[in-house]
mmCIF file of C-alpha atoms in Angstrom:
data_model
loop_
_atom_site.group_PDB
_atom_site.id
_atom_site.type_symbol
_atom_site.label_atom_id
_atom_site.label_comp_id
_atom_site.label_asym_id
_atom_site.label_seq_id
_atom_site.Cartn_x
_atom_site.Cartn_y
_atom_site.Cartn_z
ATOM 1 C CA MET A 1288 -0.038 0.424 -0.249
ATOM 2 C CA LYS A 1289 2.658 2.054 1.036
ATOM 3 C CA LYS A 1290 4.433 1.902 -2.059
ATOM 4 C CA GLU A 1291 1.372 2.299 -4.149
ATOM 5 C CA LEU A 1292 1.081 5.999 -2.663
ATOM 6 C CA LEU A 1293 4.058 6.901 -3.199
ATOM 7 C CA GLN A 1294 4.009 6.842 -6.981
ATOM 8 C CA ALA A 1295 0.731 7.903 -6.683
ATOM 9 C CA ALA A 1296 2.493 10.386 -4.963
ATOM 10 C CA LEU A 1297 5.344 10.914 -7.752
ATOM 11 C CA LEU A 1298 3.234 10.581 -10.512
ATOM 12 C CA GLY A 1299 1.304 13.458 -9.141
ATOM 13 C CA LEU A 1300 4.409 15.830 -8.920
ATOM 14 C CA LEU A 1301 5.736 15.060 -12.299
ATOM 15 C CA ALA A 1302 2.447 16.265 -13.639
ATOM 16 C CA PHE A 1303 2.263 19.431 -11.361
ATOM 17 C CA GLY A 1304 5.713 20.288 -12.603
ATOM 18 C CA SER A 1305 5.340 19.446 -16.419
ATOM 19 C CA ALA A 1306 2.163 21.847 -16.088
ATOM 20 C CA GLN A 1307 4.363 24.688 -14.306
ATOM 21 C CA ALA A 1308 7.259 24.188 -17.363
ATOM 22 C CA GLU A 1309 3.895 24.571 -19.375
ATOM 23 C CA ASP A 1310 2.899 27.700 -18.003
ATOM 24 C CA LYS A 1311 5.905 29.193 -16.703
ATOM 25 C CA PRO A 1312 8.911 27.663 -18.966
ATOM 26 C CA TRP A 1313 11.055 30.571 -17.362
ATOM 27 C CA GLN A 1314 11.757 28.853 -14.219
ATOM 28 C CA ALA A 1315 13.750 26.513 -16.141
ATOM 29 C CA ILE A 1316 16.088 28.711 -17.973
ATOM 30 C CA GLY A 1317 19.793 29.274 -15.994
ATOM 31 C CA ARG A 1318 21.551 27.181 -12.818
ATOM 32 C CA ALA A 1319 22.891 27.157 -9.581
ATOM 33 C CA ALA A 1320 25.779 28.895 -8.902
ATOM 34 C CA THR A 1321 28.659 26.752 -8.099
ATOM 35 C CA PRO A 1322 30.765 27.818 -5.083
ATOM 36 C CA ALA A 1323 33.541 29.124 -7.350
ATOM 37 C CA GLU A 1324 31.410 31.770 -9.121
ATOM 38 C CA VAL A 1325 29.808 32.425 -5.347
ATOM 39 C CA GLN A 1326 33.243 33.476 -4.307
ATOM 40 C CA ALA A 1327 34.785 35.060 -7.449
ATOM 41 C CA TRP A 1328 31.361 37.681 -7.037
ATOM 42 C CA ASP A 1329 30.754 38.245 -3.390
ATOM 43 C CA ILE A 1330 34.095 40.118 -3.159
ATOM 44 C CA ASP A 1331 32.765 42.938 -1.404
ATOM 45 C CA VAL A 1332 33.542 45.187 1.449
ATOM 46 C CA ARG A 1333 31.650 46.592 3.853
ATOM 47 C CA GLY A 1334 31.903 49.821 5.988
ATOM 48 C CA ASP A 1335 32.278 47.588 8.995
ATOM 49 C CA PHE A 1336 35.667 46.302 7.178
ATOM 50 C CA LYS A 1337 33.542 42.586 6.618
ATOM 51 C CA GLY A 1338 35.073 40.758 3.529
ATOM 52 C CA LEU A 1339 38.526 43.265 3.489
ATOM 53 C CA PRO A 1340 40.886 40.752 2.839
ATOM 54 C CA LYS A 1341 44.655 40.591 4.868
ATOM 55 C CA GLY A 1342 47.267 42.329 3.497
ATOM 56 C CA ARG A 1343 49.490 45.535 3.905
ATOM 57 C CA GLY A 1344 50.747 47.887 1.195
ATOM 58 C CA SER A 1345 52.993 51.334 2.150
ATOM 59 C CA VAL A 1346 52.219 54.757 0.621
ATOM 60 C CA MET A 1347 55.745 54.311 -1.218
ATOM 61 C CA GLN A 1348 55.126 50.669 -2.413
ATOM 62 C CA GLY A 1349 51.685 52.697 -3.095
ATOM 63 C CA GLU A 1350 53.419 55.450 -5.439
ATOM 64 C CA GLN A 1351 55.233 53.481 -7.616
ATOM 65 C CA ILE A 1352 52.103 51.082 -8.508
ATOM 66 C CA TRP A 1353 50.417 54.162 -8.992
ATOM 67 C CA GLU A 1354 53.341 55.448 -11.476
ATOM 68 C CA GLY A 1355 53.146 52.803 -13.604
ATOM 69 C CA LYS A 1356 48.626 51.933 -13.142
ATOM 70 C CA CYS A 1357 46.952 54.912 -12.656
ATOM 71 C CA ALA A 1358 48.724 58.259 -12.777
ATOM 72 C CA SER A 1359 48.119 57.909 -16.786
ATOM 73 C CA CYS A 1360 44.310 58.552 -15.702
ATOM 74 C CA HIS A 1361 44.660 60.371 -12.657
ATOM 75 C CA GLY A 1362 47.417 62.793 -12.882
ATOM 76 C CA SER A 1363 51.180 61.800 -10.309
ATOM 77 C CA PHE A 1364 49.010 63.633 -7.255
ATOM 78 C CA GLY A 1365 45.761 62.629 -8.535
ATOM 79 C CA GLU A 1366 45.167 65.664 -9.131
ATOM 80 C CA LEU A 1367 44.270 65.402 -13.713
ATOM 81 C CA ASN A 1368 40.717 66.596 -14.680
ATOM 82 C CA GLU A 1369 41.754 65.849 -18.213
ATOM 83 C CA VAL A 1370 40.065 61.881 -17.752
ATOM 84 C CA PHE A 1371 38.020 61.760 -14.286
ATOM 85 C CA PRO A 1372 37.588 63.896 -12.275
ATOM 86 C CA PRO A 1373 40.335 64.669 -9.099
ATOM 87 C CA LEU A 1374 40.627 62.785 -6.851
ATOM 88 C CA VAL A 1375 43.294 64.748 -4.033
ATOM 89 C CA GLY A 1376 42.286 68.356 -3.121
ATOM 90 C CA GLY A 1377 39.907 70.519 -1.186
ATOM 91 C CA THR A 1378 40.086 68.968 1.818
ATOM 92 C CA THR A 1379 41.957 70.354 5.183
ATOM 93 C CA PRO A 1380 43.991 70.265 8.331
ATOM 94 C CA ASP A 1381 40.672 71.103 9.566
ATOM 95 C CA ASP A 1382 38.375 69.057 7.747
ATOM 96 C CA ILE A 1383 40.370 65.780 8.902
ATOM 97 C CA ARG A 1384 40.162 67.115 12.734
ATOM 98 C CA SER A 1385 37.062 67.505 12.965
ATOM 99 C CA GLY A 1386 35.059 65.058 10.151
ATOM 100 C CA THR A 1387 33.594 67.420 7.618
ATOM 101 C CA VAL A 1388 34.629 69.144 4.981
ATOM 102 C CA ALA A 1389 33.856 72.593 5.393
ATOM 103 C CA ALA A 1390 34.476 73.656 1.664
ATOM 104 C CA ASN A 1391 31.371 70.935 0.575
ATOM 105 C CA ALA A 1392 28.692 73.588 1.841
ATOM 106 C CA LYS A 1393 30.870 76.681 1.530
ATOM 107 C CA GLY A 1394 31.923 76.018 -1.449
ATOM 108 C CA GLY A 1395 34.624 78.117 -3.289
ATOM 109 C CA VAL A 1396 36.137 74.566 -4.538
ATOM 110 C CA ALA A 1397 35.938 74.115 -8.827
ATOM 111 C CA GLN A 1398 34.737 70.645 -8.889
ATOM 112 C CA LYS A 1399 34.501 68.724 -6.044
ATOM 113 C CA THR A 1400 37.185 65.879 -5.667
ATOM 114 C CA THR A 1401 36.415 62.262 -4.213
ATOM 115 C CA MET A 1402 38.880 62.804 -0.951
ATOM 116 C CA MET A 1403 35.742 65.802 -0.135
ATOM 117 C CA LYS A 1404 33.105 62.938 -0.628
ATOM 118 C CA LEU A 1405 34.359 60.009 0.655
ATOM 119 C CA ALA A 1406 32.983 59.328 3.697
ATOM 120 C CA ARG A 1407 33.857 54.944 4.125
ATOM 121 C CA ILE A 1408 37.753 54.539 3.422
ATOM 122 C CA SER A 1409 36.399 50.846 2.521
ATOM 123 C CA THR A 1410 34.461 51.799 -0.916
ATOM 124 C CA MET A 1411 37.375 53.236 -1.838
ATOM 125 C CA TRP A 1412 39.422 50.075 -0.705
ATOM 126 C CA ASP A 1413 36.247 48.339 -2.473
ATOM 127 C CA TYR A 1414 36.275 50.485 -5.984
ATOM 128 C CA ILE A 1415 39.582 49.884 -6.874
ATOM 129 C CA ASN A 1416 40.304 46.021 -5.918
ATOM 130 C CA ARG A 1417 37.255 45.549 -8.393
ATOM 131 C CA ALA A 1418 37.557 48.115 -11.258
ATOM 132 C CA MET A 1419 40.946 49.098 -11.328
ATOM 133 C CA PRO A 1420 43.085 49.887 -13.579
ATOM 134 C CA TRP A 1421 40.275 51.334 -15.981
ATOM 135 C CA THR A 1422 41.784 48.701 -18.493
ATOM 136 C CA ALA A 1423 42.779 45.549 -16.768
ATOM 137 C CA PRO A 1424 40.003 45.559 -13.852
ATOM 138 C CA LYS A 1425 40.708 42.701 -10.489
ATOM 139 C CA SER A 1426 44.047 42.705 -11.758
ATOM 140 C CA LEU A 1427 45.377 44.330 -8.521
ATOM 141 C CA LYS A 1428 46.298 41.891 -5.637
ATOM 142 C CA PRO A 1429 45.210 42.694 -1.662
ATOM 143 C CA ASP A 1430 48.398 44.319 -0.618
ATOM 144 C CA GLU A 1431 48.458 46.748 -3.790
ATOM 145 C CA VAL A 1432 45.027 47.753 -3.295
ATOM 146 C CA TYR A 1433 46.125 48.494 0.580
ATOM 147 C CA ALA A 1434 49.518 50.558 -1.242
ATOM 148 C CA VAL A 1435 47.449 52.791 -3.216
ATOM 149 C CA VAL A 1436 45.122 53.510 -0.814
ATOM 150 C CA ALA A 1437 48.202 54.370 1.429
ATOM 151 C CA TYR A 1438 48.757 56.541 -1.290
ATOM 152 C CA ILE A 1439 45.827 58.045 -1.479
ATOM 153 C CA MET A 1440 45.714 58.894 1.682
ATOM 154 C CA ASN A 1441 48.928 60.034 1.937
ATOM 155 C CA LEU A 1442 48.917 63.167 -1.174
ATOM 156 C CA SER A 1443 45.337 64.008 1.035
ATOM 157 C CA GLY A 1444 47.362 64.582 4.277
ATOM 158 C CA VAL A 1445 45.678 61.532 5.991
ATOM 159 C CA VAL A 1446 49.104 59.707 6.650
ATOM 160 C CA PRO A 1447 52.297 59.828 6.607
ATOM 161 C CA SER A 1448 54.269 59.431 3.864
ATOM 162 C CA ASP A 1449 56.552 56.032 6.053
ATOM 163 C CA PHE A 1450 53.265 54.750 6.449
ATOM 164 C CA THR A 1451 51.679 51.246 6.361
ATOM 165 C CA LEU A 1452 48.464 50.306 5.151
ATOM 166 C CA SER A 1453 46.780 47.356 6.395
ATOM 167 C CA ASP A 1454 43.494 44.777 7.192
ATOM 168 C CA GLU A 1455 44.398 45.627 11.382
ATOM 169 C CA ASN A 1456 44.762 49.367 11.068
ATOM 170 C CA ILE A 1457 42.676 50.239 8.376
ATOM 171 C CA ALA A 1458 39.771 51.033 11.018
ATOM 172 C CA GLN A 1459 42.305 53.941 12.363
ATOM 173 C CA VAL A 1460 42.822 55.849 9.360
ATOM 174 C CA GLN A 1461 38.757 55.438 9.037
ATOM 175 C CA GLN A 1462 38.740 57.704 11.882
ATOM 176 C CA LYS A 1463 40.944 60.345 9.984
ATOM 177 C CA LEU A 1464 39.127 60.743 7.140
ATOM 178 C CA PRO A 1465 38.226 64.576 6.050
ATOM 179 C CA ASN A 1466 34.710 63.777 5.174
ATOM 180 C CA ARG A 1467 33.957 60.899 7.991
ATOM 181 C CA ASN A 1468 31.077 62.508 9.591
ATOM 182 C CA GLY A 1469 29.533 63.679 5.771
ATOM 183 C CA LEU A 1470 27.793 60.565 4.757
ATOM 184 C CA VAL A 1471 23.989 60.723 5.637
ATOM 185 C CA LYS A 1472 21.849 58.107 7.090
ATOM 186 C CA PHE A 1473 17.505 57.851 5.877
ATOM 187 C CA ASP A 1474 16.322 56.429 8.664
ATOM 188 C CA GLY A 1475 14.529 52.800 7.851
ATOM 189 C CA LEU A 1476 16.833 52.717 4.720
ATOM 190 C CA TRP A 1477 20.192 52.782 7.554
ATOM 191 C CA LEU A 1478 19.241 51.977 10.755
ATOM 192 C CA THR A 1479 17.071 48.971 11.632
ATOM 193 C CA ASN A 1480 15.055 50.322 14.334
ATOM 194 C CA GLY A 1481 14.424 53.990 11.835
ATOM 195 C CA LYS A 1482 11.257 54.320 10.622
ATOM 196 C CA PRO A 1483 10.970 53.335 6.739
ATOM 197 C CA ASP A 1484 10.017 55.767 3.922
ATOM 198 C CA VAL A 1485 7.133 53.507 3.139
ATOM 199 C CA LYS A 1486 3.071 52.513 3.717
ATOM 200 C CA ASN A 1487 2.540 49.543 1.888
ATOM 201 C CA VAL A 1488 -0.866 49.934 0.938
ATOM 202 C CA ALA A 1489 -0.498 49.020 -2.717
ATOM 203 C CA CYS A 1490 -2.484 46.188 -3.127
ATOM 204 C CA MET A 1491 0.618 42.922 -3.255
ATOM 205 C CA HIS A 1492 -2.006 40.177 -4.185
ATOM 206 C CA ASP A 1493 -3.335 38.372 -7.521
ATOM 207 C CA CYS A 1494 -0.572 39.853 -9.524
ATOM 208 C CA PRO A 1495 -0.617 39.909 -13.423
ATOM 209 C CA ILE A 1496 2.447 38.046 -15.074
ATOM 210 C CA GLU A 1497 3.563 40.274 -17.307
ATOM 211 C CA GLN A 1498 7.439 41.000 -19.032
ATOM 212 C CA VAL A 1499 9.570 43.303 -17.400
ATOM 213 C CA SER A 1500 10.881 46.196 -20.165
ATOM 214 C CA SER A 1501 12.038 49.699 -19.864
ATOM 215 C CA ALA A 1502 12.605 52.097 -22.476
ATOM 216 C CA LEU A 1503 13.775 55.336 -22.281
ATOM 217 C CA PRO A 1504 11.609 58.284 -24.195
ATOM 218 C CA ASP A 1505 12.765 59.642 -27.735
ATOM 219 C CA PHE A 1506 14.190 63.141 -25.941
ATOM 220 C CA ALA A 1507 15.899 61.441 -23.045
ATOM 221 C CA ARG A 1508 17.307 58.543 -25.342
ATOM 222 C CA ASN A 1509 20.821 60.489 -26.255
ATOM 223 C CA ALA A 1510 20.443 63.149 -23.413
ATOM 224 C CA HIS A 1511 24.242 61.850 -22.214
ATOM 225 C CA GLY A 1512 26.288 61.611 -25.526
ATOM 226 C CA ASN A 1513 26.500 58.473 -27.764
ATOM 227 C CA LEU A 1514 26.936 55.734 -25.313
ATOM 228 C CA SER A 1515 28.403 53.415 -27.705
ATOM 229 C CA GLU A 1516 31.276 55.843 -27.359
ATOM 230 C CA GLN A 1517 31.388 55.642 -23.499
ATOM 231 C CA ASN A 1518 32.370 52.290 -23.081
ATOM 232 C CA ARG A 1519 35.255 50.464 -21.122
ATOM 233 C CA VAL A 1520 37.619 48.649 -23.041
ATOM 234 C CA ILE A 1521 36.700 45.504 -21.054
ATOM 235 C CA GLY A 1522 34.059 43.472 -20.864
ATOM 236 C CA ALA A 1523 31.922 42.129 -23.795
ATOM 237 C CA VAL A 1524 28.686 44.776 -22.813
ATOM 238 C CA ARG A 1525 28.298 47.440 -25.665
ATOM 239 C CA GLY A 1526 26.167 50.543 -24.999
ATOM 240 C CA ALA A 1527 23.288 51.626 -27.974
ATOM 241 C CA ASP A 1528 24.201 54.276 -30.845
ATOM 242 C CA THR A 1529 21.847 56.646 -29.038
ATOM 243 C CA THR A 1530 22.059 58.751 -32.240
ATOM 244 C CA ARG A 1531 19.745 56.593 -33.525
ATOM 245 C CA PRO A 1532 16.379 55.324 -32.918
ATOM 246 C CA PRO A 1533 16.217 52.088 -31.074
ATOM 247 C CA GLN A 1534 16.230 48.429 -33.270
ATOM 248 C CA PRO A 1535 14.529 46.015 -33.016
ATOM 249 C CA PHE A 1536 15.705 42.344 -31.485
ATOM 250 C CA LYS A 1537 17.567 40.303 -33.710
ATOM 251 C CA THR A 1538 17.167 36.306 -33.870
ATOM 252 C CA VAL A 1539 19.903 34.315 -33.285
ATOM 253 C CA ALA A 1540 20.213 32.604 -36.817
ATOM 254 C CA PRO A 1541 20.054 28.737 -36.445
ATOM 255 C CA ALA A 1542 22.946 26.874 -36.348
ATOM 256 C CA GLU A 1543 24.435 25.654 -39.610
ATOM 257 C CA SER A 1544 23.931 22.185 -39.972
ATOM 258 C CA LYS A 1545 26.466 18.962 -40.940
ATOM 259 C CA ALA A 1546 24.897 19.089 -44.732
ATOM 260 C CA ASP A 1547 25.370 22.291 -44.667
ATOM 261 C CA SER A 1548 28.892 22.634 -42.959
ATOM 262 C CA LYS A 1549 29.871 20.300 -46.465
ATOM 263 C CA LYS A 1550 29.172 23.124 -48.617
ATOM 264 C CA PRO A 1551 32.191 25.209 -49.769
ATOM 265 C CA ALA A 1552 32.673 28.359 -48.227
ATOM 266 C CA ALA A 1553 32.376 32.051 -50.007
ATOM 267 C CA ALA A 1554 35.304 34.236 -50.400
ATOM 268 C CA ALA A 1555 35.569 35.919 -47.058
ATOM 269 C CA SER A 1556 34.141 39.283 -47.698
ATOM 270 C CA ALA A 1557 36.938 42.013 -46.210
ATOM 271 C CA PRO A 1558 36.280 43.413 -42.575
ATOM 272 C CA ASP A 1559 33.461 46.330 -41.604
ATOM 273 C CA VAL A 1560 35.473 48.710 -40.202
ATOM 274 C CA LYS A 1561 32.878 50.101 -38.340
ATOM 275 C CA ALA A 1562 31.619 47.567 -36.761
ATOM 276 C CA LEU A 1563 35.379 46.199 -35.478
ATOM 277 C CA LEU A 1564 35.975 49.813 -33.648
ATOM 278 C CA ASN A 1565 32.916 49.351 -31.923
ATOM 279 C CA LYS A 1566 33.415 45.719 -31.228
ATOM 280 C CA ASN A 1567 36.339 46.569 -29.934
ATOM 281 C CA SER A 1568 35.630 49.826 -27.635
ATOM 282 C CA CYS A 1569 37.821 52.184 -30.466
ATOM 283 C CA THR A 1570 34.962 54.304 -29.925
ATOM 284 C CA ALA A 1571 35.063 54.239 -26.154
ATOM 285 C CA CYS A 1572 38.084 56.354 -26.764
ATOM 286 C CA HIS A 1573 37.710 57.945 -30.389
ATOM 287 C CA GLY A 1574 35.363 59.628 -31.637
ATOM 288 C CA LEU A 1575 35.105 60.197 -35.556
ATOM 289 C CA LYS A 1576 35.719 63.214 -35.930
ATOM 290 C CA ASN A 1577 36.440 64.650 -32.520
ATOM 291 C CA LYS A 1578 38.304 64.097 -29.403
ATOM 292 C CA VAL A 1579 37.052 61.671 -26.474
ATOM 293 C CA VAL A 1580 39.483 60.754 -24.734
ATOM 294 C CA GLY A 1581 42.351 60.053 -27.582
ATOM 295 C CA PRO A 1582 42.226 61.685 -31.171
ATOM 296 C CA GLY A 1583 38.970 61.499 -33.536
ATOM 297 C CA PHE A 1584 39.739 59.505 -36.353
ATOM 298 C CA ASN A 1585 39.747 62.012 -38.185
ATOM 299 C CA GLU A 1586 42.530 63.869 -36.887
ATOM 300 C CA VAL A 1587 44.695 60.035 -36.822
ATOM 301 C CA ALA A 1588 43.753 59.746 -40.167
ATOM 302 C CA ALA A 1589 44.879 63.974 -41.568
ATOM 303 C CA LYS A 1590 48.650 63.289 -39.330
ATOM 304 C CA TYR A 1591 50.051 60.599 -41.365
ATOM 305 C CA ARG A 1592 47.934 61.473 -44.448
ATOM 306 C CA GLY A 1593 50.457 60.916 -47.682
ATOM 307 C CA ARG A 1594 53.087 59.048 -44.764
ATOM 308 C CA ALA A 1595 54.324 55.960 -47.367
ATOM 309 C CA ASP A 1596 54.619 53.446 -45.110
ATOM 310 C CA GLY A 1597 51.386 54.790 -42.580
ATOM 311 C CA GLU A 1598 49.145 51.799 -43.302
ATOM 312 C CA ALA A 1599 52.011 49.581 -41.455
ATOM 313 C CA TYR A 1600 52.999 51.944 -39.142
ATOM 314 C CA LEU A 1601 49.213 52.434 -38.342
ATOM 315 C CA MET A 1602 48.852 48.614 -37.971
ATOM 316 C CA GLY A 1603 51.899 48.747 -35.813
ATOM 317 C CA LYS A 1604 50.515 51.023 -33.316
ATOM 318 C CA ILE A 1605 47.384 49.710 -32.809
ATOM 319 C CA LYS A 1606 48.472 46.091 -32.167
ATOM 320 C CA ALA A 1607 51.332 47.096 -29.639
ATOM 321 C CA GLY A 1608 49.214 50.637 -27.899
ATOM 322 C CA GLY A 1609 51.730 53.221 -26.381
ATOM 323 C CA THR A 1610 51.146 56.796 -24.719
ATOM 324 C CA GLY A 1611 53.029 59.998 -26.370
ATOM 325 C CA VAL A 1612 52.132 60.498 -29.551
ATOM 326 C CA TRP A 1613 49.005 62.722 -28.863
ATOM 327 C CA GLY A 1614 49.365 63.235 -25.052
ATOM 328 C CA ALA A 1615 50.341 61.199 -21.903
ATOM 329 C CA VAL A 1616 46.910 59.230 -21.549
ATOM 330 C CA ALA A 1617 47.647 55.476 -22.863
ATOM 331 C CA MET A 1618 46.312 53.819 -25.743
ATOM 332 C CA PRO A 1619 46.417 50.028 -24.052
ATOM 333 C CA PRO A 1620 47.517 47.350 -27.098
ATOM 334 C CA GLN A 1621 44.856 45.761 -29.227
ATOM 335 C CA SER A 1622 46.851 42.094 -29.667
ATOM 336 C CA GLN A 1623 43.297 40.732 -29.841
ATOM 337 C CA LEU A 1624 42.382 42.050 -33.450
ATOM 338 C CA LYS A 1625 43.802 39.737 -35.854
ATOM 339 C CA GLU A 1626 46.357 40.562 -39.203
ATOM 340 C CA ALA A 1627 43.720 41.335 -42.067
ATOM 341 C CA GLU A 1628 41.535 43.604 -39.535
ATOM 342 C CA LEU A 1629 44.638 45.614 -38.469
ATOM 343 C CA LYS A 1630 44.751 45.908 -42.012
ATOM 344 C CA ALA A 1631 41.345 46.654 -43.003
ATOM 345 C CA ILE A 1632 41.455 49.521 -40.341
ATOM 346 C CA ALA A 1633 44.954 51.165 -40.785
ATOM 347 C CA ALA A 1634 43.682 51.347 -44.721
ATOM 348 C CA TRP A 1635 40.689 52.991 -43.570
ATOM 349 C CA LEU A 1636 42.179 56.049 -41.566
ATOM 350 C CA MET A 1637 44.978 56.364 -44.899
ATOM 351 C CA ALA A 1638 42.468 56.653 -46.777
ATOM 352 C CA GLY A 1639 40.517 59.077 -44.775
ATOM 353 C CA ALA A 1640 38.254 57.549 -41.766
ATOM 354 C CA GLN A 1641 35.201 58.290 -43.617
#
């Protein structure tokens, strides 16, 4: 009897699961993250320093790392306002004593720096650890992150030049941040005993199942410039070309069958240069006719027009990267490009970059 009841129960569960799969097919999508995947993602450092790894780094070590990996974008002293807003400046010894940056309320500073706004040193440590350097995020070891943070703290007058920052003393450095008392807390969002800013009067029962989507109105689509030209050189996500109307989603072509694979391959067509530029994030730093971080493509074309070895020279520069030709900001190497792709881009530039 027990066996029959168990079989009936299993059949019922299978039938229920089949019905659920038909009604809600998205439940079968994806899989549970592996422990290794969770560990790689779970790297955040909280304000109470939970999650902070052990390590140490001196101001002197931080200066060496900074000059090699940070100064090209932030300046040797964190003051550069050419690529990103300045990191250091606008704070005083009085701010360090009080924990509140006076200039934030009084004004008088052309642009607020990171140190004027930073209330938690853990925020800086966490961000540098996960996102810097710009061209190689997550490449710094914990000791290197400690050293870079120590160097920034020294530039701001928070720690002396012979200081070594570590997981053991970072809480003491927190107590010297110029804007440590400037963080605004909202009851109910930060404090567990606070009163939440919600009334919860909306109906939350029998909600219809709808496809969640989002869209920008046409007038706001390009409000912050062309997103496709503002991508990092790392990662596969590419922003939409917001100078053009929204494009419908494209369906993925079916996989080639074995029968089709036996057909003779068509002659390879020349690479689409503009597609290559977008795919490899060249447009994140170069506009067609305007400077973004680096020169516009038209400027490059004009500089090398008529040079006999121009195409070979540009192929080498694109592949190897470098600095000094157009300023101090380094161009990362594009070694992932194939020879044919390099040749197509260089030829396009020599032809006027149209």
